[in-house]
Amino acid sequence: MAPPKKTKTMALGYEEQRQENIKRNKEMIASILRQKSQVASLFSRPKPKKPLRKATKPNPPPKTLRRSLRSRGLPPPDSTQTPTPTSSLSREAPSGQFPFTDALVDSDSCRPLVEAMRLSEESREMGSVEKEVDFGLDVRVELGLKEENVRRMVGERITIVKFLPVLSRSIVVSGNKQGYLGFWDADATGENGERDSDGVSVFFPHRSTVSGISVHPFSLRKIYSSCYYGDLCLMDVEKQMFDIIHSSDFSIFSLSQSPHDHNSLFLGYGGKVKSFDERSGKFVDAWEMHELRVNTIDFHPGNSNMIATSSSDGFVRLWDLRCIDKDQPKYIKEVAHNRAVHSAYFSPTGNGIVSTSFDDTVCISSCPQFEKLSIIKHNNQTGRWLSSFRAIWGWNDSYILIGNMKRAIDVISTKDNIVTPLESEYMTNIPCRFAIHPYEEGRLACAGGGKLYLWTKM
């Protein structure tokens, strides 16, 4: 039998089906491209936005509108309470170069720092490196906060707090979300010999959130800082200038310094830790230690070859730098949390590690092999508007200090895990970041929002 002849109706039906298939395929391809673009945007580094330089005062003169706030020495628009920076750009940077390189430091602001560092260096040369103290302070009852020991440093929240390791003086340096560095000389005195009511100097060397500050005890005049924009900055107090000694396309999330070599810096790039030599300006080693970003890097106080890293992948890991493989690095100990770990620090003796996690726990790992774990429940849900809590050790292994959501400090006893709140009417912010003076027992600095609080012996 002969095959049926194709009719006009059959041809039209085939053509309609073909057009419908083409339309459906186009929609499918467009959907795949959209999904690919969305996924790529999640992992790509966002392009830096051009800073808006809008005037904050009403009805400014026309010339003021044509000048950036930075060139006029003013803070960014959203921080009207920020102190005027002591130093900003000394010149406009050429196109394609980093705009904060060689930003000059005001000599008047550096004079107290230089004097304090000189006295500390002289004391070291005489052999009195540390004060004779027994570090037996009971933090829960002997520390207090006075009204005059509160300073507003910067408008946006503080992300890093450090004491400069100088003897017989309290100089606190802090970095904030906008890239400012603030120095507070709590022992500064005026011309009449009385205590200075301010003692604050603010600089603007970074282009984004300050992620780390490091000062080596035997190289006091070089202050290193890093930021999320990928810049590693050196504040040379002696030369009175800032200098970006390294810049990367990737964010720097943490910064530490080798105890035995003040020229060796360790930087957290995502899940990698890289060793940077300041003298050559080059990286020496790089290890893939975590799957997600490394939030803190801390050296063992008695063994400079051992470091502890904390990461957003939920792990705390111990590493021996003498026997670490570059291709497949192996840790010597691992402590797992259920969520991101914001910090991990060795105790003053090196016999313990305290880690703080978003799983609402503070974990203490004890020697001899850090296998003994003590888990303390603690509300660590600070949200997006506050810096994450980071627990630190006191002047000995007896106490751990961490902020709480009630504008107080929780003192955790490592003997019985009992938590005692340390409160003050002058603590008006939630304290998130802490630092203790390395040589002066009973001097505790904490940051909440843009304020610094200095607790002292009562």
XYZ file of C-alpha atoms in Angstrom:
458
model
C 0.000 0.000 0.000
C 1.321 3.467 -0.896
C 2.120 5.837 2.025
C -0.456 8.571 2.665
C 0.216 11.890 1.068
C 1.152 14.824 3.344
C -1.705 17.218 3.560
C -1.549 20.971 4.178
C -3.007 20.479 7.657
C -0.257 18.040 8.632
C 2.447 20.446 7.416
C 1.020 23.290 9.476
C 0.906 21.117 12.614
C 4.545 20.113 12.180
C 5.625 23.731 11.696
C 3.758 24.854 14.835
C 5.382 22.051 16.828
C 8.827 23.026 15.512
C 8.352 26.717 16.436
C 7.142 25.716 19.892
C 10.254 23.549 20.398
C 12.520 26.423 19.317
C 10.793 28.805 21.727
C 11.060 26.316 24.596
C 14.771 25.718 23.896
C 15.480 29.464 23.882
C 13.743 29.883 27.238
C 15.721 26.963 28.669
C 19.045 28.406 27.478
C 18.143 31.855 28.860
C 17.283 30.303 32.228
C 20.615 28.432 32.337
C 22.542 31.613 31.524
C 20.731 33.536 34.274
C 21.531 30.828 36.834
C 25.167 30.756 35.706
C 25.407 34.522 36.102
C 23.876 34.381 39.589
C 26.258 31.623 40.723
C 29.260 33.468 39.281
C 28.274 36.652 41.126
C 28.326 34.769 44.440
C 31.967 33.762 44.062
C 33.364 36.748 42.222
C 35.057 39.552 44.134
C 32.786 42.596 44.120
C 34.210 45.618 42.401
C 35.061 48.362 44.872
C 32.487 51.079 44.856
C 33.661 54.583 44.274
C 33.379 56.386 47.588
C 30.661 58.967 47.732
C 31.945 62.309 48.880
C 28.830 64.176 49.770
C 28.907 67.169 52.018
C 27.404 66.635 55.449
C 26.711 70.299 56.170
C 23.630 72.017 54.743
C 24.033 74.545 51.943
C 27.801 74.194 51.471
C 29.586 76.554 49.107
C 30.047 75.264 45.546
C 33.813 74.740 45.932
C 33.312 72.416 48.888
C 31.159 70.105 46.780
C 34.008 69.635 44.322
C 36.451 68.388 46.948
C 36.459 64.908 48.496
C 35.999 64.551 52.239
C 39.331 62.764 52.513
C 41.220 65.648 50.903
C 39.608 67.980 53.452
C 40.496 65.724 56.402
C 36.862 64.888 57.178
C 35.354 61.487 58.117
C 33.029 59.529 55.782
C 29.358 60.625 55.563
C 27.925 57.998 57.919
C 30.170 58.780 60.884
C 29.461 62.348 61.912
C 30.711 61.629 65.431
C 34.071 60.378 64.233
C 37.011 62.505 65.389
C 38.719 64.400 62.595
C 41.588 62.199 61.406
C 44.981 63.450 62.465
C 46.299 62.408 59.087
C 44.832 61.602 55.713
C 46.032 61.735 52.138
C 48.982 63.986 51.587
C 48.398 63.970 47.837
C 46.072 62.535 45.217
C 47.374 59.186 43.953
C 47.846 58.690 40.210
C 45.268 56.621 38.366
C 45.775 52.888 38.790
C 47.844 53.168 41.969
C 46.807 52.657 45.549
C 45.457 55.930 46.980
C 46.718 55.391 50.537
C 50.369 54.640 49.820
C 52.786 56.963 51.642
C 50.051 58.756 53.587
C 52.015 60.941 55.972
C 51.641 60.707 59.738
C 51.365 63.956 61.643
C 54.527 64.429 63.720
C 52.693 66.033 66.666
C 50.485 62.946 67.032
C 53.447 60.582 66.794
C 55.526 62.387 69.396
C 53.914 60.627 72.422
C 54.227 57.276 70.649
C 57.886 57.831 69.850
C 58.621 58.916 73.435
C 56.809 55.920 74.942
C 58.590 53.527 72.604
C 61.971 55.094 73.335
C 61.480 54.681 77.079
C 60.328 51.088 76.615
C 63.336 50.258 74.444
C 65.678 51.773 77.042
C 64.062 49.643 79.745
C 64.573 46.549 77.631
C 68.229 47.370 77.117
C 68.595 47.625 80.883
C 67.112 44.148 81.237
C 63.752 45.001 82.832
C 61.590 43.448 80.147
C 58.680 42.635 82.427
C 57.426 43.972 85.694
C 57.708 41.812 88.753
C 54.107 40.696 89.214
C 52.607 37.411 90.306
C 49.645 37.639 87.918
C 47.349 36.515 90.711
C 44.665 39.126 90.041
C 41.066 38.051 90.650
C 39.448 39.664 87.637
C 35.922 39.143 88.968
C 36.287 41.466 91.949
C 39.379 43.617 91.440
C 38.702 45.253 88.061
C 36.575 48.359 87.615
C 35.704 50.927 84.973
C 35.981 54.661 85.610
C 34.145 57.291 83.618
C 37.375 58.965 82.511
C 38.566 55.659 81.011
C 36.013 55.716 78.189
C 36.875 57.152 74.775
C 34.972 57.441 71.541
C 37.540 56.501 68.938
C 35.722 56.173 65.619
C 32.160 56.365 64.318
C 31.791 52.857 62.914
C 32.281 49.709 64.990
C 35.745 48.641 66.069
C 36.951 45.286 64.717
C 40.445 44.980 66.246
C 41.939 46.064 69.595
C 45.591 45.768 70.674
C 47.836 47.125 73.414
C 51.173 48.377 72.163
C 53.774 46.224 73.994
C 55.415 49.143 75.794
C 56.443 49.092 79.430
C 54.756 51.184 82.143
C 52.343 52.830 79.718
C 48.915 52.031 78.273
C 48.616 52.818 74.574
C 45.696 51.109 72.831
C 45.442 50.874 69.056
C 42.181 49.945 67.358
C 40.943 49.471 63.810
C 37.394 49.923 62.609
C 35.030 48.925 59.819
C 35.826 51.926 57.630
C 39.623 51.568 57.642
C 40.563 53.969 60.452
C 43.328 53.329 62.984
C 42.875 54.996 66.357
C 45.558 55.396 69.052
C 44.636 56.155 72.641
C 47.440 57.041 75.050
C 45.610 56.496 78.327
C 48.577 57.839 80.317
C 49.083 61.000 78.262
C 49.578 64.205 80.235
C 49.154 67.828 79.237
C 51.573 70.734 79.613
C 50.569 71.219 83.240
C 51.433 67.605 84.055
C 47.814 66.552 84.529
C 46.268 63.670 82.653
C 45.163 64.519 79.119
C 41.383 64.419 78.775
C 41.682 63.080 75.225
C 44.963 61.436 74.254
C 43.398 60.173 71.016
C 44.945 60.238 67.521
C 43.069 58.901 64.492
C 44.516 57.998 61.079
C 42.944 56.802 57.839
C 45.330 54.388 56.066
C 42.958 51.654 54.821
C 40.224 51.368 52.228
C 37.971 48.910 54.088
C 37.501 46.979 57.344
C 40.686 46.584 59.390
C 41.183 42.831 59.893
C 44.423 42.725 61.872
C 46.989 44.771 63.824
C 50.400 43.463 64.864
C 53.290 45.035 66.779
C 56.364 43.037 67.750
C 57.783 43.701 71.247
C 61.300 44.066 69.827
C 60.299 46.243 66.869
C 57.951 48.762 68.437
C 58.253 51.457 65.807
C 56.759 49.304 63.053
C 53.013 48.820 63.344
C 51.451 46.466 60.782
C 47.777 46.386 59.859
C 45.681 44.602 57.240
C 42.226 45.070 55.744
C 39.548 43.202 53.807
C 40.492 45.122 50.655
C 43.715 43.086 50.505
C 46.200 45.721 51.715
C 49.022 45.126 54.186
C 50.068 48.462 55.651
C 53.151 49.483 57.634
C 52.995 52.472 59.941
C 56.607 53.476 60.476
C 56.538 55.757 63.505
C 60.197 56.671 63.152
C 59.840 57.737 59.497
C 56.406 59.220 60.240
C 54.552 57.660 57.327
C 52.194 54.914 56.271
C 53.149 52.630 53.438
C 51.216 49.817 51.765
C 53.915 47.151 51.552
C 51.680 44.596 49.838
C 48.337 44.648 48.064
C 46.294 41.761 46.716
C 43.072 41.117 44.810
C 41.995 38.845 47.674
C 40.833 39.866 51.147
C 43.142 39.541 54.133
C 41.073 38.204 57.035
C 43.743 37.787 59.712
C 47.261 38.923 60.597
C 49.890 37.585 62.981
C 53.611 37.989 63.537
C 56.247 35.380 64.247
C 57.551 35.707 67.849
C 61.163 34.965 66.862
C 61.271 37.075 63.677
C 59.614 40.496 63.567
C 60.034 40.611 59.775
C 57.949 37.460 59.255
C 54.203 38.070 58.943
C 51.457 35.468 58.597
C 48.345 36.443 56.642
C 45.012 34.684 56.290
C 43.874 34.723 52.626
C 40.580 32.883 52.461
C 41.404 29.348 53.622
C 45.131 29.859 53.025
C 47.813 31.052 55.426
C 50.755 32.784 53.749
C 54.120 33.706 55.210
C 55.301 37.163 54.125
C 58.852 38.498 54.482
C 58.736 42.250 55.060
C 62.386 42.735 54.064
C 62.012 41.215 50.601
C 58.347 42.145 50.167
C 57.567 38.613 48.982
C 55.705 35.543 50.169
C 57.889 32.715 51.456
C 55.319 29.939 51.994
C 51.611 29.325 51.495
C 49.442 26.529 52.894
C 45.806 25.596 52.259
C 44.782 25.047 55.887
C 41.000 25.412 55.749
C 38.133 25.268 53.288
C 36.767 28.667 54.333
C 38.403 31.841 55.558
C 40.920 31.841 58.393
C 39.675 34.240 61.081
C 42.619 34.132 63.522
C 46.233 32.933 63.565
C 47.889 32.573 66.968
C 51.399 31.432 67.925
C 52.150 29.190 70.877
C 53.831 31.345 73.589
C 56.620 28.823 74.163
C 56.985 27.224 70.735
C 57.139 29.620 67.792
C 56.786 26.722 65.350
C 53.271 25.881 66.526
C 50.240 27.886 65.454
C 46.492 27.603 66.018
C 44.047 28.659 63.303
C 40.305 29.226 63.507
C 38.073 29.192 60.470
C 34.546 29.778 59.265
C 34.509 26.121 58.187
C 33.883 25.238 61.864
C 37.334 23.903 62.815
C 40.226 24.873 65.071
C 43.483 23.310 63.909
C 47.001 23.098 65.329
C 49.969 23.094 62.984
C 53.692 22.512 63.293
C 55.422 24.787 60.776
C 58.552 22.622 60.772
C 56.830 19.605 59.251
C 53.986 20.982 57.180
C 53.566 19.851 53.580
C 52.891 22.598 51.046
C 50.734 20.436 48.787
C 48.799 18.504 51.436
C 49.322 20.147 54.836
C 48.500 17.917 57.789
C 47.387 19.341 61.115
C 48.479 17.788 64.384
C 45.193 18.405 66.205
C 41.655 19.410 65.249
C 38.723 20.657 67.316
C 35.337 20.701 65.586
C 32.480 23.137 66.170
C 29.019 23.002 64.652
C 29.295 26.445 63.068
C 31.882 29.067 62.135
C 34.737 29.612 64.608
C 35.659 33.282 65.083
C 38.777 32.910 67.198
C 41.214 30.488 68.809
C 43.949 31.643 71.208
C 46.624 29.909 73.275
C 46.646 30.475 77.019
C 49.559 32.421 78.591
C 51.306 29.145 79.490
C 50.429 27.474 76.206
C 48.643 24.624 78.012
C 45.196 25.508 76.697
C 43.303 26.907 73.731
C 40.045 28.805 73.908
C 37.828 28.995 70.825
C 34.626 30.942 70.208
C 31.999 29.778 67.733
C 28.657 30.815 66.304
C 27.279 27.529 67.655
C 26.889 29.399 70.966
C 29.797 27.714 72.714
C 33.154 28.642 74.177
C 35.447 25.613 74.018
C 38.568 25.093 76.141
C 41.064 22.501 74.878
C 43.616 21.452 77.510
C 46.978 19.706 77.474
C 48.917 17.489 77.346
C 47.674 16.925 73.769
C 44.752 19.399 73.848
C 42.416 16.407 73.901
C 40.513 17.439 77.036
C 37.548 19.585 76.062
C 35.395 21.809 78.255
C 32.383 23.289 76.483
C 30.641 26.322 77.988
C 27.310 27.460 76.584
C 27.352 31.162 75.675
C 25.114 33.335 73.509
C 27.345 34.380 70.593
C 24.615 35.612 68.253
C 25.796 39.199 67.810
C 24.085 39.669 64.437
C 25.316 41.670 61.461
C 25.591 45.053 63.201
C 28.082 43.985 65.874
C 31.521 42.457 65.691
C 31.559 38.783 66.624
C 32.523 37.809 70.166
C 36.107 36.612 70.608
C 37.063 35.129 73.965
C 40.585 35.853 75.227
C 42.645 34.671 78.203
C 43.446 36.843 81.184
C 46.962 37.257 82.613
C 47.085 33.579 83.580
C 45.260 30.354 82.730
C 42.604 30.846 85.417
C 40.167 33.134 83.602
C 38.701 33.736 80.157
C 37.072 37.025 79.142
C 34.249 37.461 76.622
C 31.504 40.030 76.067
C 27.799 39.406 76.421
C 24.641 40.935 74.977
C 23.825 42.684 78.271
C 26.649 45.250 77.937
C 28.872 43.409 80.361
C 31.935 41.142 80.416
C 31.593 37.449 81.221
C 34.510 36.114 83.268
C 34.748 32.327 82.850
C 36.682 30.407 85.483
C 38.615 27.540 83.898
C 38.584 25.601 87.167
C 34.832 25.139 87.440
C 33.458 26.821 84.257
C 31.434 29.244 86.373
C 30.552 32.472 84.532
C 30.644 35.741 86.498
C 29.456 38.991 84.847
C 31.601 42.104 85.166
C 29.339 45.157 84.917
C 29.615 48.943 84.948
C 27.212 51.826 84.468
C 29.737 53.399 82.078
C 29.655 50.431 79.697
C 27.089 51.725 77.225
C 27.949 49.389 74.340
C 28.149 45.634 73.906
C 31.845 44.731 74.289
C 32.931 42.450 71.429
C 36.721 42.662 71.114
C 39.267 42.537 73.951
C 42.967 42.975 74.687
C 45.043 42.763 77.864
C 48.221 44.698 78.584
C 51.131 42.252 78.227
C 53.156 43.784 81.083
C 50.684 45.676 83.278
C 48.455 43.301 85.203
C 44.927 44.611 85.632
C 44.686 46.697 82.446
C 41.962 45.393 80.147
C 40.750 47.146 76.991
C 37.502 46.268 75.268
C 35.645 47.750 72.315
C 31.961 48.177 71.678
C 30.690 50.086 68.675
C 33.134 52.951 68.157
C 34.116 53.254 71.854
C 37.034 51.926 73.857
C 36.779 51.018 77.554
C 39.848 50.645 79.773
C 39.278 48.544 82.894
C 41.851 48.923 85.675
C 42.507 47.762 89.224
C 40.177 49.433 91.688
